[in-house]
PDB file of C-alpha atoms in Angstrom:
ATOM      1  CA  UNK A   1      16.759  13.418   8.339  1.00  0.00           C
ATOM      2  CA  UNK A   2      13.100  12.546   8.057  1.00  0.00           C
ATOM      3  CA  UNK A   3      12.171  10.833   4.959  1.00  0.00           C
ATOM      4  CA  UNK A   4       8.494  11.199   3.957  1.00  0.00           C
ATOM      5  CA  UNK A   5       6.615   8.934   0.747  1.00  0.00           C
ATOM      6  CA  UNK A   6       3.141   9.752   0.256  1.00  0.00           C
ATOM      7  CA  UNK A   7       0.580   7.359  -1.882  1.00  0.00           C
ATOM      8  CA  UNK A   8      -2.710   6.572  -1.710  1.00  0.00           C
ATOM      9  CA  UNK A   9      -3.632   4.249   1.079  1.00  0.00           C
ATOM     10  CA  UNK A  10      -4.243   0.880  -1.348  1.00  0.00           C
ATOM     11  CA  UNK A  11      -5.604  -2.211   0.036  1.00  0.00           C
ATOM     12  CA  UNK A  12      -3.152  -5.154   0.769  1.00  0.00           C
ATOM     13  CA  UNK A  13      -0.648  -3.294  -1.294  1.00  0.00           C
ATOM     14  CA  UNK A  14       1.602  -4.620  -3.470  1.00  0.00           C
ATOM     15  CA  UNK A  15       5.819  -5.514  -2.314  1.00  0.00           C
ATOM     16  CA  UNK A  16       6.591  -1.821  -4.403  1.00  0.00           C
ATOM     17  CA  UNK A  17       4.605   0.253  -2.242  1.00  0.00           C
ATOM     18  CA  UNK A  18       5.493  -1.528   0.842  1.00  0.00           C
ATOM     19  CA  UNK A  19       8.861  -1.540   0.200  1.00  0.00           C
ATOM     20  CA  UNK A  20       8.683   2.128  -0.431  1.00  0.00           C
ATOM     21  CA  UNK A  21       6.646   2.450   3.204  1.00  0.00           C
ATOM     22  CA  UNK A  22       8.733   0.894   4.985  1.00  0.00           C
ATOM     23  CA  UNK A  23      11.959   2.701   3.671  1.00  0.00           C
ATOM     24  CA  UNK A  24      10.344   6.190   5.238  1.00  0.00           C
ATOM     25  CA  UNK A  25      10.182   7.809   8.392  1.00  0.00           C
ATOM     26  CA  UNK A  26       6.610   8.738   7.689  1.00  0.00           C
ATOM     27  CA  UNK A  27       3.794   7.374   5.147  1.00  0.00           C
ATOM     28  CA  UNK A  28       1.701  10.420   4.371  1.00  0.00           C
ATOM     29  CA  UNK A  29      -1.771   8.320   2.852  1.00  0.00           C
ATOM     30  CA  UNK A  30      -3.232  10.494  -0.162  1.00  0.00           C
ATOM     31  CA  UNK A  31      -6.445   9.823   0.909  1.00  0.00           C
ATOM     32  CA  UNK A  32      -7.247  13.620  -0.255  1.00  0.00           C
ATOM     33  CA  UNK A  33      -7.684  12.293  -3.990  1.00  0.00           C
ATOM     34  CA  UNK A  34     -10.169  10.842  -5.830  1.00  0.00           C
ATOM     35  CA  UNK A  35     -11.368   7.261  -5.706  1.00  0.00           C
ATOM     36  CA  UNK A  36     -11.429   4.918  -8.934  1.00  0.00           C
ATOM     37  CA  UNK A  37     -11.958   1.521  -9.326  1.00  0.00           C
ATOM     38  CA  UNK A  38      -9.414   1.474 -11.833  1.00  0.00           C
ATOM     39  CA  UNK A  39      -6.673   1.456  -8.865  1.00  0.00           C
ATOM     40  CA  UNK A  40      -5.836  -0.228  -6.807  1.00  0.00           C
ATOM     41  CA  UNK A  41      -7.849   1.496  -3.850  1.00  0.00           C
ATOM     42  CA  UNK A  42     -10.027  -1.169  -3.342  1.00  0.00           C
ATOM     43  CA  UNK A  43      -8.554  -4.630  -4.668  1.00  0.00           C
ATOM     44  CA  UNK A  44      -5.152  -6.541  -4.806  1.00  0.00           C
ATOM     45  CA  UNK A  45      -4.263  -9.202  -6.344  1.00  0.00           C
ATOM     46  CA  UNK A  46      -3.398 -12.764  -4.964  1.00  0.00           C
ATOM     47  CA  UNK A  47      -3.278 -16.705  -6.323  1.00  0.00           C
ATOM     48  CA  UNK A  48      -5.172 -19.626  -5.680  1.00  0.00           C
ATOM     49  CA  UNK A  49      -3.428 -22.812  -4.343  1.00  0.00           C
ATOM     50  CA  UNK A  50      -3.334 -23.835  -7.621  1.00  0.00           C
ATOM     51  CA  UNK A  51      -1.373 -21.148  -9.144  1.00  0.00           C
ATOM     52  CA  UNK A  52      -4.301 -18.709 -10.801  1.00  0.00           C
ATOM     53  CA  UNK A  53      -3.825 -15.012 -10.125  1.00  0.00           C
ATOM     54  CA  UNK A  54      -6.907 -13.702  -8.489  1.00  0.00           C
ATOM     55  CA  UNK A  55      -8.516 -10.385  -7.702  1.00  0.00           C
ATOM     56  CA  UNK A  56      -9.611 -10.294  -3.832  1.00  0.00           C
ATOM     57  CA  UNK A  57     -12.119  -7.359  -3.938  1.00  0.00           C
ATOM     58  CA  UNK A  58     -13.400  -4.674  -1.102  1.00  0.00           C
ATOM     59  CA  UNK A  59     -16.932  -4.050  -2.406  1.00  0.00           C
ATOM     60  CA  UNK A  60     -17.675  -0.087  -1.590  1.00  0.00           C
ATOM     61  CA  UNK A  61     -21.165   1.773  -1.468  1.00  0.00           C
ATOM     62  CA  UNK A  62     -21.105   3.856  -4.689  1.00  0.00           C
ATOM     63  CA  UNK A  63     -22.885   7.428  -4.384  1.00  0.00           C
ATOM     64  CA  UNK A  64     -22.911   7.268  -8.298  1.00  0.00           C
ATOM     65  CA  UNK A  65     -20.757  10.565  -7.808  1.00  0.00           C
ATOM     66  CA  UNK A  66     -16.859  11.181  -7.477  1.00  0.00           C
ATOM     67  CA  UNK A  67     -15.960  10.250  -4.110  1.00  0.00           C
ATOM     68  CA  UNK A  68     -13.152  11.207  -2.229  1.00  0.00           C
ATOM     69  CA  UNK A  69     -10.766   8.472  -1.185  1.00  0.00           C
ATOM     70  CA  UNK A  70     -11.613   9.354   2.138  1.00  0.00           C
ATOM     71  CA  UNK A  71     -15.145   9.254   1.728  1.00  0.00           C
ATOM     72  CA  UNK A  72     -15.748   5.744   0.443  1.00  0.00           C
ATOM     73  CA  UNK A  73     -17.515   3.399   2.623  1.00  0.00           C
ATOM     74  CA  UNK A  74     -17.504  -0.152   2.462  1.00  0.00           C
ATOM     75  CA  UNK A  75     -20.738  -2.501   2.219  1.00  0.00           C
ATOM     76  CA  UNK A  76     -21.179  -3.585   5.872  1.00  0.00           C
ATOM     77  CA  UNK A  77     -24.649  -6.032   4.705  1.00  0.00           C
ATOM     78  CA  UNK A  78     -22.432  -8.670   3.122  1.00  0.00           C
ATOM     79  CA  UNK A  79     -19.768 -11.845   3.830  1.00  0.00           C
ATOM     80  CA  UNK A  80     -17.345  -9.819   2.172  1.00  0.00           C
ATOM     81  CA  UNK A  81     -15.574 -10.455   5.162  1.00  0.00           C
ATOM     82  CA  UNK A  82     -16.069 -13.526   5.987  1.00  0.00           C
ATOM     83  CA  UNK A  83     -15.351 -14.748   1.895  1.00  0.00           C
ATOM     84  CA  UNK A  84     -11.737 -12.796   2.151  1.00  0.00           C
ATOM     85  CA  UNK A  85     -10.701 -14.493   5.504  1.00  0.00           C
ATOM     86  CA  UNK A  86     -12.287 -18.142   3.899  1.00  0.00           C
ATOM     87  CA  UNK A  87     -10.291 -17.756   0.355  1.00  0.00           C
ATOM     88  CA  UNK A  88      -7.386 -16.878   2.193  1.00  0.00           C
ATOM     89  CA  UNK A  89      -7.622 -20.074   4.572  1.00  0.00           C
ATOM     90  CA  UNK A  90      -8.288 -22.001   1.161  1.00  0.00           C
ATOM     91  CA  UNK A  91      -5.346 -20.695  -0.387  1.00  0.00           C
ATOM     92  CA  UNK A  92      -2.433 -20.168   1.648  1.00  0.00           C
ATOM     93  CA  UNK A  93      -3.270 -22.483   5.161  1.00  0.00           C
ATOM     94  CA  UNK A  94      -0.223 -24.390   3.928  1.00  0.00           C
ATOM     95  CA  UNK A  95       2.216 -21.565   4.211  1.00  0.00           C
ATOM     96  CA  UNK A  96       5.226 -21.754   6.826  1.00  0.00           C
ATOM     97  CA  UNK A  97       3.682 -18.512   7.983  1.00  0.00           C
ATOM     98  CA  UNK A  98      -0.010 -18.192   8.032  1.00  0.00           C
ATOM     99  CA  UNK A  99      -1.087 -18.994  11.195  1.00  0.00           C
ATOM    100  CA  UNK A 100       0.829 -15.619  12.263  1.00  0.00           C
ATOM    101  CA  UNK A 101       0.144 -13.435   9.484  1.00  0.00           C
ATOM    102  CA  UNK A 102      -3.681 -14.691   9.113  1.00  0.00           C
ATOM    103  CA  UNK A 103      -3.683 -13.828  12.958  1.00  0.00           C
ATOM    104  CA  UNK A 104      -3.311  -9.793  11.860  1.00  0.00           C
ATOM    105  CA  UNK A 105      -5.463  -9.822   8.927  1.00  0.00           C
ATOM    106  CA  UNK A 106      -8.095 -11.534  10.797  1.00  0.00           C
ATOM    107  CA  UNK A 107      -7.923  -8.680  13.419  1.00  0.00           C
ATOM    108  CA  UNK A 108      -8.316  -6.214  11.209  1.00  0.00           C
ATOM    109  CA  UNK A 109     -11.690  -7.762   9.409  1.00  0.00           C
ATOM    110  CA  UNK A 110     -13.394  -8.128  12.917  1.00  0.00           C
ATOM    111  CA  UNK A 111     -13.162  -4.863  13.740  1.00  0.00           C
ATOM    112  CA  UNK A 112     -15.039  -4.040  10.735  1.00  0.00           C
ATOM    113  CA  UNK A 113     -13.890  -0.408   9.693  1.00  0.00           C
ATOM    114  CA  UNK A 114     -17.024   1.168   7.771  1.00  0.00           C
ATOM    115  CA  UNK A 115     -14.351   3.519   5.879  1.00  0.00           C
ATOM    116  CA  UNK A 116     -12.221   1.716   3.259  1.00  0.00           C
ATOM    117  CA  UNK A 117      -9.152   4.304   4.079  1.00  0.00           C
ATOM    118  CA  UNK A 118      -9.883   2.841   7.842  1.00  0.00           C
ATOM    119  CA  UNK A 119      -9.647  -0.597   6.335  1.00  0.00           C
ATOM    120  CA  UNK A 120      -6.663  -0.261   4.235  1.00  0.00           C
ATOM    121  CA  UNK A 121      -4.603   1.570   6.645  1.00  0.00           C
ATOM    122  CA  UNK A 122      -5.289  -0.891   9.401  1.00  0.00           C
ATOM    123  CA  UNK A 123      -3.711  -3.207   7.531  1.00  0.00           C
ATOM    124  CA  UNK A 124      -1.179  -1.673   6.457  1.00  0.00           C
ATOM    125  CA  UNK A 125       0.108  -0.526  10.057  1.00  0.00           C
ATOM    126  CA  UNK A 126      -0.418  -4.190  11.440  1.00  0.00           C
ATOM    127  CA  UNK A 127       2.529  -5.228   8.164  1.00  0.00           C
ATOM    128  CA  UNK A 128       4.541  -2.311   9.011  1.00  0.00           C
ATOM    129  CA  UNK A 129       4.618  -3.283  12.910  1.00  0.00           C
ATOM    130  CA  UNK A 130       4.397  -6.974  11.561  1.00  0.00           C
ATOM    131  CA  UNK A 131       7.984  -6.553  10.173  1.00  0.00           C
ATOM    132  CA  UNK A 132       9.402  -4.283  12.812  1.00  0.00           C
ATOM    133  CA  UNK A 133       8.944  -1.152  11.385  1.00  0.00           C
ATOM    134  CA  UNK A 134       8.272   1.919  13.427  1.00  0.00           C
ATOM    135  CA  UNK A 135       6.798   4.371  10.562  1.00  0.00           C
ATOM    136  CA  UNK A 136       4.401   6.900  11.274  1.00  0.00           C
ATOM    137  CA  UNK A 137       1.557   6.986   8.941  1.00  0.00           C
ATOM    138  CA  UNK A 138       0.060  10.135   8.704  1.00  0.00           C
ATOM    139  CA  UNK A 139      -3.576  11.119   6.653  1.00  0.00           C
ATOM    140  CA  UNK A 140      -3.218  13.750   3.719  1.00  0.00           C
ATOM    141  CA  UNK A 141      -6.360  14.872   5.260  1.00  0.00           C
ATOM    142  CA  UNK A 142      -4.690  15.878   8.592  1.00  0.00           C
ATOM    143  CA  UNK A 143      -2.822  18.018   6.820  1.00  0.00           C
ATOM    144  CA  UNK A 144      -3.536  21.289   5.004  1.00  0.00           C
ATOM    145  CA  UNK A 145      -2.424  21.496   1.346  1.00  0.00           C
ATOM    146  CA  UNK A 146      -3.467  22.834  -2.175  1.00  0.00           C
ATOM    147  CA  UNK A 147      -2.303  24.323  -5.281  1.00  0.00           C
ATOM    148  CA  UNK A 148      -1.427  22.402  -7.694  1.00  0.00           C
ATOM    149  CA  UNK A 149      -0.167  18.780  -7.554  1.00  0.00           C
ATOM    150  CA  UNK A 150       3.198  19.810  -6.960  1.00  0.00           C
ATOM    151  CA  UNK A 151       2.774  21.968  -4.281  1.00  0.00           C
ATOM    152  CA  UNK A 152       0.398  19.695  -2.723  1.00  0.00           C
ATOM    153  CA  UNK A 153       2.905  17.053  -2.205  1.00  0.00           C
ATOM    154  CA  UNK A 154       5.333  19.730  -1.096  1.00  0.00           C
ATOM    155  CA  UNK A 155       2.862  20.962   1.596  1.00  0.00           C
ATOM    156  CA  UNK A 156       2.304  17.302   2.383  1.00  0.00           C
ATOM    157  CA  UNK A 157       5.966  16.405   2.929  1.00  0.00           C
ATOM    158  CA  UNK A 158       6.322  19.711   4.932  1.00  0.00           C
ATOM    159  CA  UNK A 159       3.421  19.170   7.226  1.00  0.00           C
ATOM    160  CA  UNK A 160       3.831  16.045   7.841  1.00  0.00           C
ATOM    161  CA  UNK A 161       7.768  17.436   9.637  1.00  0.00           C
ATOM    162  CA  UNK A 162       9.741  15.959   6.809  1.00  0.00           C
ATOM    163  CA  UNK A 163      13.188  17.291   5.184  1.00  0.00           C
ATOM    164  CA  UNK A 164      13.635  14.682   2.465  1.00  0.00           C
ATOM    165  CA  UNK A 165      10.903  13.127   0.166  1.00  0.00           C
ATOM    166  CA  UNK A 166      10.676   9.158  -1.200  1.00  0.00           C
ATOM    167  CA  UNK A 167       9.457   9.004  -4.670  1.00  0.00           C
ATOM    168  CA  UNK A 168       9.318   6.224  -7.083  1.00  0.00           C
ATOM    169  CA  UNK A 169      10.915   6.092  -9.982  1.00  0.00           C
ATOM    170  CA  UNK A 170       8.191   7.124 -12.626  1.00  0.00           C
ATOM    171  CA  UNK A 171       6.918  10.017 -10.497  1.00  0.00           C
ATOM    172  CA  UNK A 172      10.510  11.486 -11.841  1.00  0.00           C
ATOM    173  CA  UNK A 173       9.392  11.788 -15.199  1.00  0.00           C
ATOM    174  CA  UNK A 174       5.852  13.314 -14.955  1.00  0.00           C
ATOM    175  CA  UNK A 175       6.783  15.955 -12.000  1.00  0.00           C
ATOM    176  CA  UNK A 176       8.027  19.365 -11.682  1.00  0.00           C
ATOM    177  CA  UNK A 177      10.262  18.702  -8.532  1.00  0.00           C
ATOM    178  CA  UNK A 178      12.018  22.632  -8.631  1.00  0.00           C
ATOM    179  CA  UNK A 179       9.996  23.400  -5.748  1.00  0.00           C
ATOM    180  CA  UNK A 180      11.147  21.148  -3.673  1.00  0.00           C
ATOM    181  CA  UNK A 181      14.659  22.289  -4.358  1.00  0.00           C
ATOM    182  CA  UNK A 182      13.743  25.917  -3.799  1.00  0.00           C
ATOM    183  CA  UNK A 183      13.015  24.467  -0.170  1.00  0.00           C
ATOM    184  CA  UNK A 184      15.754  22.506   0.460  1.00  0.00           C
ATOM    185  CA  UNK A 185      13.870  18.917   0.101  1.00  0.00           C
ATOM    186  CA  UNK A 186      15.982  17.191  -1.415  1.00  0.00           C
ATOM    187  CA  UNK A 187      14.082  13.755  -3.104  1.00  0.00           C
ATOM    188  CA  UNK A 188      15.221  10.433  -2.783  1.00  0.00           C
ATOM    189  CA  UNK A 189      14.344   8.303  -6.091  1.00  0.00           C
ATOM    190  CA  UNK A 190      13.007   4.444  -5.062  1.00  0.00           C
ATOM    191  CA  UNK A 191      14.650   1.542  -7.766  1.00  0.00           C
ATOM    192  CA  UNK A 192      12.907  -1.495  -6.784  1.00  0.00           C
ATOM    193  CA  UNK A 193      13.967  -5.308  -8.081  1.00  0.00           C
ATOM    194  CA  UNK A 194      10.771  -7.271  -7.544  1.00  0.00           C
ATOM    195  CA  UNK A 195      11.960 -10.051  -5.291  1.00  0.00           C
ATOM    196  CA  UNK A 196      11.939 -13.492  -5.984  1.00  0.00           C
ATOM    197  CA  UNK A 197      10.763 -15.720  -2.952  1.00  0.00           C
ATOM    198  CA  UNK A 198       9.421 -19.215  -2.405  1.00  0.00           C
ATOM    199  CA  UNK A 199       5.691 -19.765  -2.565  1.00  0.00           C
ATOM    200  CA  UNK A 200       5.502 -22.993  -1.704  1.00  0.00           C
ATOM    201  CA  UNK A 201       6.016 -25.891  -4.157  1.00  0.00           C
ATOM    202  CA  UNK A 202       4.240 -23.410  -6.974  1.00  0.00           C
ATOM    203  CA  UNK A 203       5.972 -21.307  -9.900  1.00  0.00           C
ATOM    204  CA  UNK A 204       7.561 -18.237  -8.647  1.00  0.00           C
ATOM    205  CA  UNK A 205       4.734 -15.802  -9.579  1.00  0.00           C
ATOM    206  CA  UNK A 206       4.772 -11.955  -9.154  1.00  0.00           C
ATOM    207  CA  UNK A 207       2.841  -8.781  -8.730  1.00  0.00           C
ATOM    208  CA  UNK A 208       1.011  -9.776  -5.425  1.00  0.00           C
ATOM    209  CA  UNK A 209      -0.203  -8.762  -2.536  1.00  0.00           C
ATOM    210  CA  UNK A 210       2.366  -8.337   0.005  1.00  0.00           C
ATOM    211  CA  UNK A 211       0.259 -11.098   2.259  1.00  0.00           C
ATOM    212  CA  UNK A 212       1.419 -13.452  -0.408  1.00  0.00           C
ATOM    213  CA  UNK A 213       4.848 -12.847   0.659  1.00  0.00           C
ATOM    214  CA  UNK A 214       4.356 -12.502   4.433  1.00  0.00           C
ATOM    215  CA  UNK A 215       2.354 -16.022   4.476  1.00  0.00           C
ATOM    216  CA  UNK A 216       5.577 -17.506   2.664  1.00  0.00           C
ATOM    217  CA  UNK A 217       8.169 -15.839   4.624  1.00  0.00           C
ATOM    218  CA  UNK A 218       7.217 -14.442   7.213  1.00  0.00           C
ATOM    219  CA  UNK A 219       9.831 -11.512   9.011  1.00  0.00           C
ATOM    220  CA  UNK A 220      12.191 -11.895   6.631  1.00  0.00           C
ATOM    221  CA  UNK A 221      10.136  -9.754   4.431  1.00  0.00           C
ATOM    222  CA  UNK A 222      11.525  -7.055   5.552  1.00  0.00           C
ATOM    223  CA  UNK A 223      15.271  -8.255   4.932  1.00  0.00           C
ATOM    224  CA  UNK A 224      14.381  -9.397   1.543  1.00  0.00           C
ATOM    225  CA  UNK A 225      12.039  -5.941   0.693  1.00  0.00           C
ATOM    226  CA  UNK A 226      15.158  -4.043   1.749  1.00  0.00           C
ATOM    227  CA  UNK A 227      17.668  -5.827  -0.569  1.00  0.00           C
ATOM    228  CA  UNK A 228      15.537  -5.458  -3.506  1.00  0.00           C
ATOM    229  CA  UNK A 229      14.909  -1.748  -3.454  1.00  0.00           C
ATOM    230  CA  UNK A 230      17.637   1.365  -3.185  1.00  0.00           C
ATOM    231  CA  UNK A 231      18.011   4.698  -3.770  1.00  0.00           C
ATOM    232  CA  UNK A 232      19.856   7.102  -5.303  1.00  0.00           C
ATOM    233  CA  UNK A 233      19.305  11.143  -5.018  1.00  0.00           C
ATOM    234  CA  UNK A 234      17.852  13.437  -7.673  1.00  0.00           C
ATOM    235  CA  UNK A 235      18.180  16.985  -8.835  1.00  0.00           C
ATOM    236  CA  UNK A 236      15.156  18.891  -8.665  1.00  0.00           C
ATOM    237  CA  UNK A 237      14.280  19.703 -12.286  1.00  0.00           C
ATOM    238  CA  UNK A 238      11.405  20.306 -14.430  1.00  0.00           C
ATOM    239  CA  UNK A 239      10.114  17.132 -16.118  1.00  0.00           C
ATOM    240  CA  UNK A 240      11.127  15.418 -19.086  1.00  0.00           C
TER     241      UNK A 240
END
């Protein structure tokens, strides 16, 4: 069985979204949507060394026009760059694990992607391979789809060779899923327990990017990603 998720590609996404990624056979990105600042699409949220949340930010080139996902370049004229890598240094140089993890982000930055989606799933593939996992991430733009949002994510899971489909748990509520159980695609239902790991000698705090937990623990992400998020099958009905 090939188990497909779709979501928008995010930057440095948060342990949810990863957990959901790495629990398919293939990552379909939505990067067919529409871009908003209001996501997620371009910042993520870490801490400081001395416990603050804060937001680390992609700054994009705004056409002062709806933009597709897709579309949305990043400012290349600016130490954007250079002030992510230095605040993460700052930050999190004490982990157990930086030196390996900062290794893959820094990679990433130099080869200086002029599309965020480029950006974002850069990263994202050098976590999944990071933590030994062998999904295929797929563009919503290599694949034809329309209608309406329902049978866009149908065409999506379909074209991108897949027989089952990895949701999360609100998407139950707001979707018509009868569809896919006219075609036999059956959907898997994601229940994730936000983990609880050390960051270093600070107050367990969470909602993160998932560097914050690779920095502090390294492979065993993936072990502790896994235990904290099942599954259980649902019946294709109209929503509730």
């Amino acid at each position: 069985m090939v188990t497909v998720s779709i979501h928008q590609p995010n930057f440095m996404p948060w342990l949810k979204l990863m957990a959901k990624t790495l629990d398919s056979d293939v990552f379909v990105a939505y990067d067919s949507v529409q871009f908003t600042r209001k996501e997620f699409h371009a910042r993520q949220l870490f801490r400081t060394s001395g416990g603050e949340p804060r937001w680390l930010t992609v700054p994009v080139v705004s056409t002062g026009a709806r933009q597709m996902l897709n579309t949305v370049r990043v400012v290349m004229d600016t130490g954007w760059r250079e002030e992510h890598l230095d605040f993460l240094t700052r930050n999190y140089s004490k982990a157990a694990h930086f030196e390996e993890v900062f290794t893959l982000i820094q990679g990433v930055y130099e080869r200086q992607h002029e599309l965020l989606v480029d950006h974002n799933l850069d990263l994202i593939e050098q976590f999944c391979r990071y933590l030994g996992s062998e999904v295929k991430i797929m563009r919503a733009t290599s694949i034809p789809h329309a209608g309406t949002r329902e049978e866009r994510l149908l065409d999506l899971v379909l074209g991108a060779g897949g027989d089952s489909h990895l949701t999360s748990t609100m998407a139950t509520h707001v979707i018509d899923w009868s569809g896919f159980d006219h075609a036999g695609i059956p959907i898997r239902v994601q229940e994730f327990e936000h983990p609880v790991y050390q960051q270093g000698t600070l107050p367990f705090l969470p909602n993160l990017a998932t560097a914050d937990m690779l920095f502090h623990t390294g492979t065993d992400a993936a072990e502790i990603l896994a235990a904290g998020s099942a599954e259980h099958q649902k019946a294709a009905s109209s929503p509730v």
